[in-house]
XYZ file of C-alpha atoms in Angstrom:
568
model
C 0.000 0.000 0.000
C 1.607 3.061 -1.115
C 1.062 6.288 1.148
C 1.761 9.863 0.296
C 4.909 11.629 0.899
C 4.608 13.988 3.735
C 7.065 16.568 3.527
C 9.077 17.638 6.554
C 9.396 21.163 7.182
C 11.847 23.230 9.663
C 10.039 24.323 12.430
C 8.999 27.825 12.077
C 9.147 27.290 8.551
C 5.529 27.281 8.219
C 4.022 30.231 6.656
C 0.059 30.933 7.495
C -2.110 32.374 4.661
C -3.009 36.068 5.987
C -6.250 36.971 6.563
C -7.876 39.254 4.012
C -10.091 41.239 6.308
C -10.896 40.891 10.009
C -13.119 38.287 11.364
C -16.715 39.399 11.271
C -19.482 41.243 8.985
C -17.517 43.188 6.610
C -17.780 46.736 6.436
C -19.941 48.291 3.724
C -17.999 51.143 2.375
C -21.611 53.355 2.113
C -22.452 52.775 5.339
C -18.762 53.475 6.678
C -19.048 56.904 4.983
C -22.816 57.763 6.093
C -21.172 56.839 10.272
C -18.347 59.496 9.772
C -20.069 62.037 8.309
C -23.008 61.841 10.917
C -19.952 61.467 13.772
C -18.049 64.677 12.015
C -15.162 65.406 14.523
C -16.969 63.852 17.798
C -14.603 62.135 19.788
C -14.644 58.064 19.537
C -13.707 57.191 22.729
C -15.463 54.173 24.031
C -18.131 55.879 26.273
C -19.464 57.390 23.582
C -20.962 54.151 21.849
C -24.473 55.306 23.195
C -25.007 58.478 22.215
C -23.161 57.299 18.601
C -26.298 54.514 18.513
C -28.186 57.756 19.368
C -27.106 59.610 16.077
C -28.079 56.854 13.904
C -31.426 55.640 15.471
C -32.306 59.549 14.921
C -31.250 59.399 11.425
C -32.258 56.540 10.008
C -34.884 55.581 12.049
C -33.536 52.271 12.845
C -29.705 50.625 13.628
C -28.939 48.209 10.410
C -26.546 45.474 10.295
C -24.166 47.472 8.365
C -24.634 51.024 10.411
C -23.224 48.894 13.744
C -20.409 47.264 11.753
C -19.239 50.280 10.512
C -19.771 51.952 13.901
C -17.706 49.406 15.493
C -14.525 50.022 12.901
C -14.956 53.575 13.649
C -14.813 52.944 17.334
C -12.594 50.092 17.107
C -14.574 48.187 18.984
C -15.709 44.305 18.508
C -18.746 44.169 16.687
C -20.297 41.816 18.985
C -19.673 44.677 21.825
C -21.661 47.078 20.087
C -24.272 44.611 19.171
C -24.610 43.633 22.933
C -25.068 47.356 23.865
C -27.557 48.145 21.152
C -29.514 45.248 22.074
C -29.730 45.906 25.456
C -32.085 49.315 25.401
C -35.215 49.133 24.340
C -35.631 52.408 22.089
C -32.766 51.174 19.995
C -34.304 49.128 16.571
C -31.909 46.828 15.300
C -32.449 45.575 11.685
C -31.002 42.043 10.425
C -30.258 41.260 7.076
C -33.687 40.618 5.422
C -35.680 42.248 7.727
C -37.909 45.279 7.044
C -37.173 48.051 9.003
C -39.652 50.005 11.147
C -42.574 52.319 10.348
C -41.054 55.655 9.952
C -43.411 56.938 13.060
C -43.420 55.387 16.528
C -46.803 55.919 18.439
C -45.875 54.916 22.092
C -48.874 54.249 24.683
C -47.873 54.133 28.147
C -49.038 51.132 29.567
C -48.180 51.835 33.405
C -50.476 51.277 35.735
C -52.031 55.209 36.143
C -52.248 54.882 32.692
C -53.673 51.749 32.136
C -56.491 53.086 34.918
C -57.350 55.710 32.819
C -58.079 53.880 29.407
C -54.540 52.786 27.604
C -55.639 49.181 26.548
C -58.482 51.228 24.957
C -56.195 52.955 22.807
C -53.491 50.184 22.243
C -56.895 48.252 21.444
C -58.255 51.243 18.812
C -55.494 53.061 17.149
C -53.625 50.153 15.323
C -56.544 49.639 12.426
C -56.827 53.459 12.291
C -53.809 54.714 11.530
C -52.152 51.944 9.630
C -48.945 50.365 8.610
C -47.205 53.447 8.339
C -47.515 53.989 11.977
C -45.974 51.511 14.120
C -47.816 51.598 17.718
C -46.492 50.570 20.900
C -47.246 49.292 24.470
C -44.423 50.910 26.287
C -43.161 50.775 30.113
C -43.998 54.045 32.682
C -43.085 57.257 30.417
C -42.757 59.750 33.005
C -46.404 61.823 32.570
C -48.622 59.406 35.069
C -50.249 62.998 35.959
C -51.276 63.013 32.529
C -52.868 59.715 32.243
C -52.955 58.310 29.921
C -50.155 59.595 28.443
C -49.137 59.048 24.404
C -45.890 59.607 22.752
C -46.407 60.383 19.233
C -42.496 60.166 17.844
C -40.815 62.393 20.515
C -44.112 64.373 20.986
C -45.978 64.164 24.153
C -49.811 63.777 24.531
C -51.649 64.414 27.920
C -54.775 62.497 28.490
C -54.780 61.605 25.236
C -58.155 60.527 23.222
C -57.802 58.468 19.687
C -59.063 61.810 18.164
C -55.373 63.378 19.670
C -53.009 60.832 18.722
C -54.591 60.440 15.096
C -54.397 64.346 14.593
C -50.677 64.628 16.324
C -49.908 61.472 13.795
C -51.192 63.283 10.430
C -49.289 66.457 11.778
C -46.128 64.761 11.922
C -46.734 63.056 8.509
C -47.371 66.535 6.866
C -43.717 67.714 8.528
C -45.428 69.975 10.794
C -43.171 70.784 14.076
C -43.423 69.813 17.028
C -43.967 72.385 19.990
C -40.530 73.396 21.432
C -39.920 72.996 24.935
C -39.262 76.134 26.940
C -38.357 76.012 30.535
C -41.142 78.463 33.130
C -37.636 80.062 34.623
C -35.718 81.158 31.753
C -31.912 81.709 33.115
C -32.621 85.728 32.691
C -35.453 85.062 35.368
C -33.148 83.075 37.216
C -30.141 85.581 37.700
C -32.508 88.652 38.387
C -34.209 86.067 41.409
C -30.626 86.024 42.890
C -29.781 82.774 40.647
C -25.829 82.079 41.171
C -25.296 84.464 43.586
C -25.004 81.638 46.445
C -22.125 79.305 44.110
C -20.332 83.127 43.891
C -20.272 83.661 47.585
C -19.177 80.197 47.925
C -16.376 80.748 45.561
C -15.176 83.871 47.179
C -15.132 82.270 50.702
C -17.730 83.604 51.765
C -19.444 80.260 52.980
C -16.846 77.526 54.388
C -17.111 74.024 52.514
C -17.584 72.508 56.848
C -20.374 74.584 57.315
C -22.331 74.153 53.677
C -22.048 70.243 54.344
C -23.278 70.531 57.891
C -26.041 72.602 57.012
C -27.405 69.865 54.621
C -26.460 67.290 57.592
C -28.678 69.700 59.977
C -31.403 69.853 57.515
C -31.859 66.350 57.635
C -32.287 65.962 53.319
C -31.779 62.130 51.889
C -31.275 61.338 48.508
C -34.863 61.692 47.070
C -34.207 59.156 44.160
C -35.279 56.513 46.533
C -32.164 54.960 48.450
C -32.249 58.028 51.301
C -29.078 58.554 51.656
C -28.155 61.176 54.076
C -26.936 63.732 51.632
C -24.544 65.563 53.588
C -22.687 62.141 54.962
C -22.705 61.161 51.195
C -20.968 64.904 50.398
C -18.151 63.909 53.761
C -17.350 60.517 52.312
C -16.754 60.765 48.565
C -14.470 64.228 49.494
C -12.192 62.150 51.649
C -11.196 60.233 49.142
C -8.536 60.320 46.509
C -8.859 62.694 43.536
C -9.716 62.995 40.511
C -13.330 62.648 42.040
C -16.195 62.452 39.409
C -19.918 63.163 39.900
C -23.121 61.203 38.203
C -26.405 62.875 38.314
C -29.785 60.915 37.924
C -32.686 61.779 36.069
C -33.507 58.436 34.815
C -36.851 58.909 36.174
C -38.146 55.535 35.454
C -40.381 54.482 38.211
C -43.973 54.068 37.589
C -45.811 56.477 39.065
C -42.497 58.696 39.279
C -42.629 62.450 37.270
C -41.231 64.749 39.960
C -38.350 65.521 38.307
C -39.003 66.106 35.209
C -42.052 68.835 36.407
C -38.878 70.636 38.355
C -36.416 70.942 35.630
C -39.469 71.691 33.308
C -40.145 74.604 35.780
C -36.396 76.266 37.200
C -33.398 74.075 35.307
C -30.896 76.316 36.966
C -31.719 76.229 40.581
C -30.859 72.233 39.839
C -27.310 73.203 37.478
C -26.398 75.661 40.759
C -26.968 73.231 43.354
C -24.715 71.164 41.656
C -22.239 73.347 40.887
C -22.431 74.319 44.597
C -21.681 70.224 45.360
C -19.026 70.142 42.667
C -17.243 72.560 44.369
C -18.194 71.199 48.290
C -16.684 67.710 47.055
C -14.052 68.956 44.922
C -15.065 67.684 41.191
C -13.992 68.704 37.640
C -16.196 66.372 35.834
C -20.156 66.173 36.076
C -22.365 63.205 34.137
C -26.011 64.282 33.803
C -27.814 60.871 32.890
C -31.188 62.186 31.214
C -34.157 59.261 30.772
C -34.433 58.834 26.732
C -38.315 59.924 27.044
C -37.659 63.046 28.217
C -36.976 64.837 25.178
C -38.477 68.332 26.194
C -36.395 68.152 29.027
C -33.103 67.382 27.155
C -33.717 70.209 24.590
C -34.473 72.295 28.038
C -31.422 71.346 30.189
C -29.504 71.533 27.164
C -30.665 75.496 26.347
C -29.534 75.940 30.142
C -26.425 74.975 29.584
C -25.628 76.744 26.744
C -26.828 79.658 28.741
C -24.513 78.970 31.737
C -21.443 78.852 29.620
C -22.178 81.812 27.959
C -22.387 83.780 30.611
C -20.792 81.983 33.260
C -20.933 82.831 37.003
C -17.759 81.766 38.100
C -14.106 81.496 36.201
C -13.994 77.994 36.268
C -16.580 75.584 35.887
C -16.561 72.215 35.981
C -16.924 70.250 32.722
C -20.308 68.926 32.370
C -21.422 66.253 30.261
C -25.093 65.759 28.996
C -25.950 61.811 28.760
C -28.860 60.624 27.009
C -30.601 56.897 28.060
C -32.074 54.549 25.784
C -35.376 53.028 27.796
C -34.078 51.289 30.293
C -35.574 51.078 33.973
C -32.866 49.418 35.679
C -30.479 52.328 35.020
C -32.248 54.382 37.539
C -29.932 52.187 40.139
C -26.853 53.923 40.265
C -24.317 51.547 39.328
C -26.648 50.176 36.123
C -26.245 53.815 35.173
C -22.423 54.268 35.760
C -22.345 51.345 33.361
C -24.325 52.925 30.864
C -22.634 56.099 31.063
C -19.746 54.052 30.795
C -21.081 53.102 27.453
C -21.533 49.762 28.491
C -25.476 47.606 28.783
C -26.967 49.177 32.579
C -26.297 46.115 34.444
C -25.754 46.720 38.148
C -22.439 46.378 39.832
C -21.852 43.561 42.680
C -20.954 45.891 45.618
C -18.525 46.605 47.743
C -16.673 48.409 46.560
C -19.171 51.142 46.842
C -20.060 54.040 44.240
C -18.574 56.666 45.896
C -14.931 54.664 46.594
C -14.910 52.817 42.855
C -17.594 54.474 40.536
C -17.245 55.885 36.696
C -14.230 54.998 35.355
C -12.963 53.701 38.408
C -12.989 56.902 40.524
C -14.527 58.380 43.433
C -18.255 59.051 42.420
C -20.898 61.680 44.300
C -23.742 60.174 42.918
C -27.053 62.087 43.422
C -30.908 62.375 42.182
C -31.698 65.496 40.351
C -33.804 66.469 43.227
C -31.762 66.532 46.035
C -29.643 68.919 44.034
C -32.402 70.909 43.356
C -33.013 71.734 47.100
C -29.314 72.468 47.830
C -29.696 76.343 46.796
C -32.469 76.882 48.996
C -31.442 74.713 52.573
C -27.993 76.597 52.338
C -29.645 80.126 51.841
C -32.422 79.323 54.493
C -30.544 77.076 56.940
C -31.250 73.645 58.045
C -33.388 74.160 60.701
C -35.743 75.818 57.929
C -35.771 72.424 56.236
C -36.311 70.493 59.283
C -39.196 72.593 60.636
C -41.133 71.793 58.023
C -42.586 68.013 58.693
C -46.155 66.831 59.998
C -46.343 64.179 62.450
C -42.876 64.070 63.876
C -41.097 63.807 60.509
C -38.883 66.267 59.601
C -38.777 68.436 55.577
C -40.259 68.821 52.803
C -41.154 66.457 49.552
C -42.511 66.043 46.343
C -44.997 63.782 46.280
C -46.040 62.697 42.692
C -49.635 61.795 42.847
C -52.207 60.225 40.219
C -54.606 57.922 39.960
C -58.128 58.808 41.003
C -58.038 62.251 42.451
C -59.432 65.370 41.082
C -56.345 67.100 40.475
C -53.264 64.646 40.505
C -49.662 66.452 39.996
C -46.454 67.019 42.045
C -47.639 68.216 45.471
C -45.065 69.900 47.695
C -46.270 69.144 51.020
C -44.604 68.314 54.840
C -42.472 64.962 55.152
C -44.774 62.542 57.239
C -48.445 63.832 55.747
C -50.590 60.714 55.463
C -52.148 60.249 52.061
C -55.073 60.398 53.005
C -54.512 64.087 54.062
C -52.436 64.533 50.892
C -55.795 63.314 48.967
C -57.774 66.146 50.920
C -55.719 69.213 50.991
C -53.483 68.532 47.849
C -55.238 66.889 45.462
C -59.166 68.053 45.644
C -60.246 64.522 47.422
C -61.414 61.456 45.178
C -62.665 61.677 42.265
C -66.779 62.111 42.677
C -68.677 59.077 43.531
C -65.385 57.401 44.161
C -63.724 55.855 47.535
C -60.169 55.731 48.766
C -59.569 51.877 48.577
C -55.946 51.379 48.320
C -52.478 53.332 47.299
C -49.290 52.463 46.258
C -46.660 54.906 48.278
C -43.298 54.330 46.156
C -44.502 53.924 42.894
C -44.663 50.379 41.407
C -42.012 49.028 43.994
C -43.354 50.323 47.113
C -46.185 47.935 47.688
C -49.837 48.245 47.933
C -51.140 49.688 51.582
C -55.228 49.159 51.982
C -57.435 52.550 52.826
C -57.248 51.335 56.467
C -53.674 52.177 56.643
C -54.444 56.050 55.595
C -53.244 57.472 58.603
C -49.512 56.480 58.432
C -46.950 59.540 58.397
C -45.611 59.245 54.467
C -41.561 59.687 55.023
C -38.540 57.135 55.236
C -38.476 54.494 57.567
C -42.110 55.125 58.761
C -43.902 52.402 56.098
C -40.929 49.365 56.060
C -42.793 47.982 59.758
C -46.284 47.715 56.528
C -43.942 45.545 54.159
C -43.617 48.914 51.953
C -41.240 52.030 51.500
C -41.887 55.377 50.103
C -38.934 55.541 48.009
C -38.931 58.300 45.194
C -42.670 59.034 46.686
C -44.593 58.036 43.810
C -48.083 57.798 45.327
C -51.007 55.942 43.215
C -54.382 56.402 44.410
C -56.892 53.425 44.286
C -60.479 53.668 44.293
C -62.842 51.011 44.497
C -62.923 50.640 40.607
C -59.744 48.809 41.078
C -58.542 45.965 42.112
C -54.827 45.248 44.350
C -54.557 41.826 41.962
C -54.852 44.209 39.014
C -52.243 46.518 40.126
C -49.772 43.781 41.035
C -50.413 42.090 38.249
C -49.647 45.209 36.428
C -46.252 45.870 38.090
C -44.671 43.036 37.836
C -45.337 43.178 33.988
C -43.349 46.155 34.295
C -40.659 44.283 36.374
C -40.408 41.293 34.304
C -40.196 43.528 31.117
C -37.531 46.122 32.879
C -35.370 43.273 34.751
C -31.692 43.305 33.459
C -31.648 39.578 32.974
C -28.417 39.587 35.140
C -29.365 37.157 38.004
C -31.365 34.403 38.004
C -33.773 35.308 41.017
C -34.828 38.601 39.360
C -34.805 37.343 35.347
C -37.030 33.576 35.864
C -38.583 35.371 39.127
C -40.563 37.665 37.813
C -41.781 36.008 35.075
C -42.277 32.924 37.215
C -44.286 35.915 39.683
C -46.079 37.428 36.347
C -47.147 33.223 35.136
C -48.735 32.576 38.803
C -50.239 35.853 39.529
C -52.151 35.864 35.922
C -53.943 33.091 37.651
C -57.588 34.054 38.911
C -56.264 31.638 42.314
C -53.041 32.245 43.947
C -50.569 29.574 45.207
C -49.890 31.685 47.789
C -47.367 28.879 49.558
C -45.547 29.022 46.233
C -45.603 32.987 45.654
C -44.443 33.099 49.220
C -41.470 31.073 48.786
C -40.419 32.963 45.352
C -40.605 35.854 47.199
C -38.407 34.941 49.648
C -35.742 33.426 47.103
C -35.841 37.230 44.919
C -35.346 39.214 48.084
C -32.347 37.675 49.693
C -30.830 36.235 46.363
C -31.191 39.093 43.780
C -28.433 41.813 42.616
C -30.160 45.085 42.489
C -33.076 46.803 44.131
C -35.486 45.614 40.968
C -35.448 42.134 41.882
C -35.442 42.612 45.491
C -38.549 44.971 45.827
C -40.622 43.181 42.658
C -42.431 41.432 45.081
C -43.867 43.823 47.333
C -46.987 44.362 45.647
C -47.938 40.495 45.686
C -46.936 40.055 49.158
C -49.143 43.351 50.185
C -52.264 41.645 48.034
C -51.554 38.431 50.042
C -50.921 40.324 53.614
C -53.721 43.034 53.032
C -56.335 42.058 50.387
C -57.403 38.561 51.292
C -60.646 39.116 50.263
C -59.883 39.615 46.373
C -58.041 35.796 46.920
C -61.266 34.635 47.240
């Protein structure tokens, strides 16, 4: 049997045929040239991949196969690491080869629960068959306008209790080009500096007020972190300064809880008293570089904080300010917690960090971080100018400050409501809101939005504030308060949330990704396996990452605990 001659060769004799491009989707020349001219001179650095996915979702109205390959050459990134990020938001639309690409108009119907009270699955129901395939509609998560219910997004236009007569006539204005209304802020910054705007971040500046005694007078005051957590804001301010420089700040206004719309109503109304407070804390902590992390459906406010900005270094009230970037979210919940943001400011999908280390020791980029919500900023101006005890003076029932309460639901006149830390809601229906709505009766309310948990009208009396609703198997958190009526049902409402949950969860952890889906399966149920909802309850809470997974059972476990009688 004959074989074949193998011929011996030298070791390292052996030449390899070179690749002729790298591994991966080519790049399409077109679409290489379309991604540089729509990038111009913007930097590519690598935490820049979102707002780059940003540039071409706006422009072409969708992200195609060969707009992310070329994106990822021009970033010289891996094309499965932009694909990964792009995937991960919701209000990016990736198109595969052979796939048709979206209708050129995105009708978007809040489905949250305030919303879905006041008539959405009407409207996802109706408008479909009436304005056709040109308009693609949508079911979408909490939008930020629960005051509005229900609320409509018609492209980047907003509708407030919108009617199918609304959305079809804000739909055939868009299709004959007409604009949509700019947004203008009720302070403009003229306003603002004639009011005394800046003059506080001067004085501090010129010595004038001591960095010891700013810090102390927000310890005094009592103010938490009003994004939910509660942080004591002035402790927060002590421990991020004494640590090493360079020392970055993140600001949050990914407003994403349901039943949450506080902040955008504030920097709708006075932008700069939130820019000087944290300028003010910039300059208490000792930070160059600011990270403003703006929730994707807040486009009014973007064009809004953006005007302010422009205005503020145009005439700027100090020599130096810090550099401040503007950072735009793509619809995605979990990047309200803080370290799912740093990721996404980072560039990178919002999946929350394992911790320690801790935020403000190892935050963006690796760095000390002051993290803080847009409203606790927003109050620094005015606890520094009027003291502490001002702040503190202010509670009912043996709480201490002020809040914004976000109310809807069914009241006559739901909205932010400034009221005393520690009112009860039932005395925040009465003397804030204009009572129930006529013929209706308090039945239930949900204190901290969708995660909060679901209290019964029997438990009206209980001071609203931190640490005064845990003892009920709630929390008040960002102080999202839903009113209930006896229209509703709890099982409807939890059923609702954890929709929201199971839609919203990162995927990250097991407990969180099959638990609330497992929750939404059983719950969808008209009987309960309580035993068994009990016990997946138990396994979220201790087992979970984040905060999402951890608190997505609160509403069941308040049905169970407080609404037996809807069990049957």
């Amino acid at each position: 049997m004959n074989h074949p001659v193998i011929p011996i060769v030298a070791a390292g004799a052996v030449r390899q045929r070179k690749r002729e491009a790298p591994k991966g989707r080519r790049v399409e020349p077109a679409a290489l040239a379309e991604v540089q001219a729509l990038l111009g001179d913007a930097s590519r650095q690598r935490d820049l991949l979102i707002e780059h996915l940003h540039l071409i979702q706006d422009k072409f109205g969708c992200l195609s196969a060969a707009h992310l390959a070329a994106l990822a050459q021009e970033m010289r990134l891996a094309q499965t690491e932009v694909y990964e990020v792009a995937s991960f938001y919701h209000h990016f639309d990736i198109v595969k080869e052979g796939q048709t690409a979206p209708a050129a108009l995105t009708v978007r119907v809040c489905d949250g629960l305030s919303c879905e009270m006041a008539g959405a699955q009407d409207l996802l129901a109706r408008l479909p068959a009436l304005l056709g395939r040109e308009v693609r509609v949508l079911a979408a998560p909490c939008i930020g306008r629960c005051e509005q219910a229900p609320a409509v997004a018609v492209g980047q236009q907003p509708l407030a209790r919108a009617q199918v007569e609304d959305v079809v006539s804000a739909v055939a204005g868009q299709q004959r080009g007409a604009a949509v209304p700019a947004a203008v802020a009720e302070i403009s910054h003229a306003e603002y500096l004639a009011g005394g705007g800046y003059r506080l971040l001067q004085a501090c500046l010129a010595g004038s007020h001591r960095v010891e005694s700013v810090i102390a007078t927000l310890e005094h005051s009592g103010l938490r972190g009003l994004g939910g957590a509660g942080f004591p804001a002035g402790r927060k301010w002590r421990i991020v300064r004494a640590e090493a420089g360079p020392r970055l700040m993140a600001v949050n206004i990914d407003e994403g809880e349901p039943g949450t719309f506080k902040d955008r109503v504030l920097l709708e109304r006075d932008p700069h008293r939130f820019i000087e407070g944290m300028l003010i804390a910039a300059w208490a902590v000792g930070i160059d570089d600011v990270y403003v992390y703006l929730r994707d459906e807040y486009h009014g406010g973007r064009a809004i904080l953006t005007q302010a900005l422009a205005d503020l270094r145009a005439q700027p009230p100090i020599n130096t300010l810090p550099r401040i970037h503007l950072r735009r979210g793509a619809g995605a919940y979990i990047c309200g917690e803080e370290s799912a943001m740093i990721e996404s400011i980072e560039g990178k999908r919002g999946m929350p960090r394992l911790r320690p280390p801790y935020v403000a020791q190892v935050g963006l980029f690796g760095r000390p971080t002051l993290e803080h919500n847009f409203e606790t900023l927003f109050w620094v101006r005015e606890l520094v100018d009027k003291g502490g005890e001002w702040f503190a003076s202010q509670g009912r029932h043996g709480r201490k400050g002020l809040r914004t309460f976000s109310v809807s639901g069914r009241v006559v006149n739901p909205g932010m409501k400034l009221a005393p830390a520690g009112i009860t809601v039932q005395e925040l229906i009465d003397e804030y809101c204009g009572g129930m709505l006529p013929g209706q009766r308090l039945y239930g309310y949900l204190p901290g939005g969708a995660s909060g948990g679901i209290l019964p009208a029997s438990l009206n009396a209980i001071p609203l504030d931190f640490d005064t609703l845990q003892l009920y198997g709630s929390f008040i958190g960002s102080a999202a308060v839903v009113v209930l009526s006896e229209q509703d049902t709890a099982m409807a409402a939890a059923r609702n949330t954890m929709r929201f949950f199971q839609h919203e969860s990162c995927g990250q952890c097991t407990p969180c990704r099959n638990g609330t889906a497992k929750a939404s399966t059983l719950i969808a149920q008209p009987r309960w396996d309580v035993a068994l909802l009990g016990e997946l309850s138990e396994v979220m809470r201790d087992a979970s990452i984040c905060g999402l997974g951890q608190a997505a059972p609160n509403p069941v476990d308040c049905v169970i605990k407080y609404f037996p009688q809807e069990l049957g």
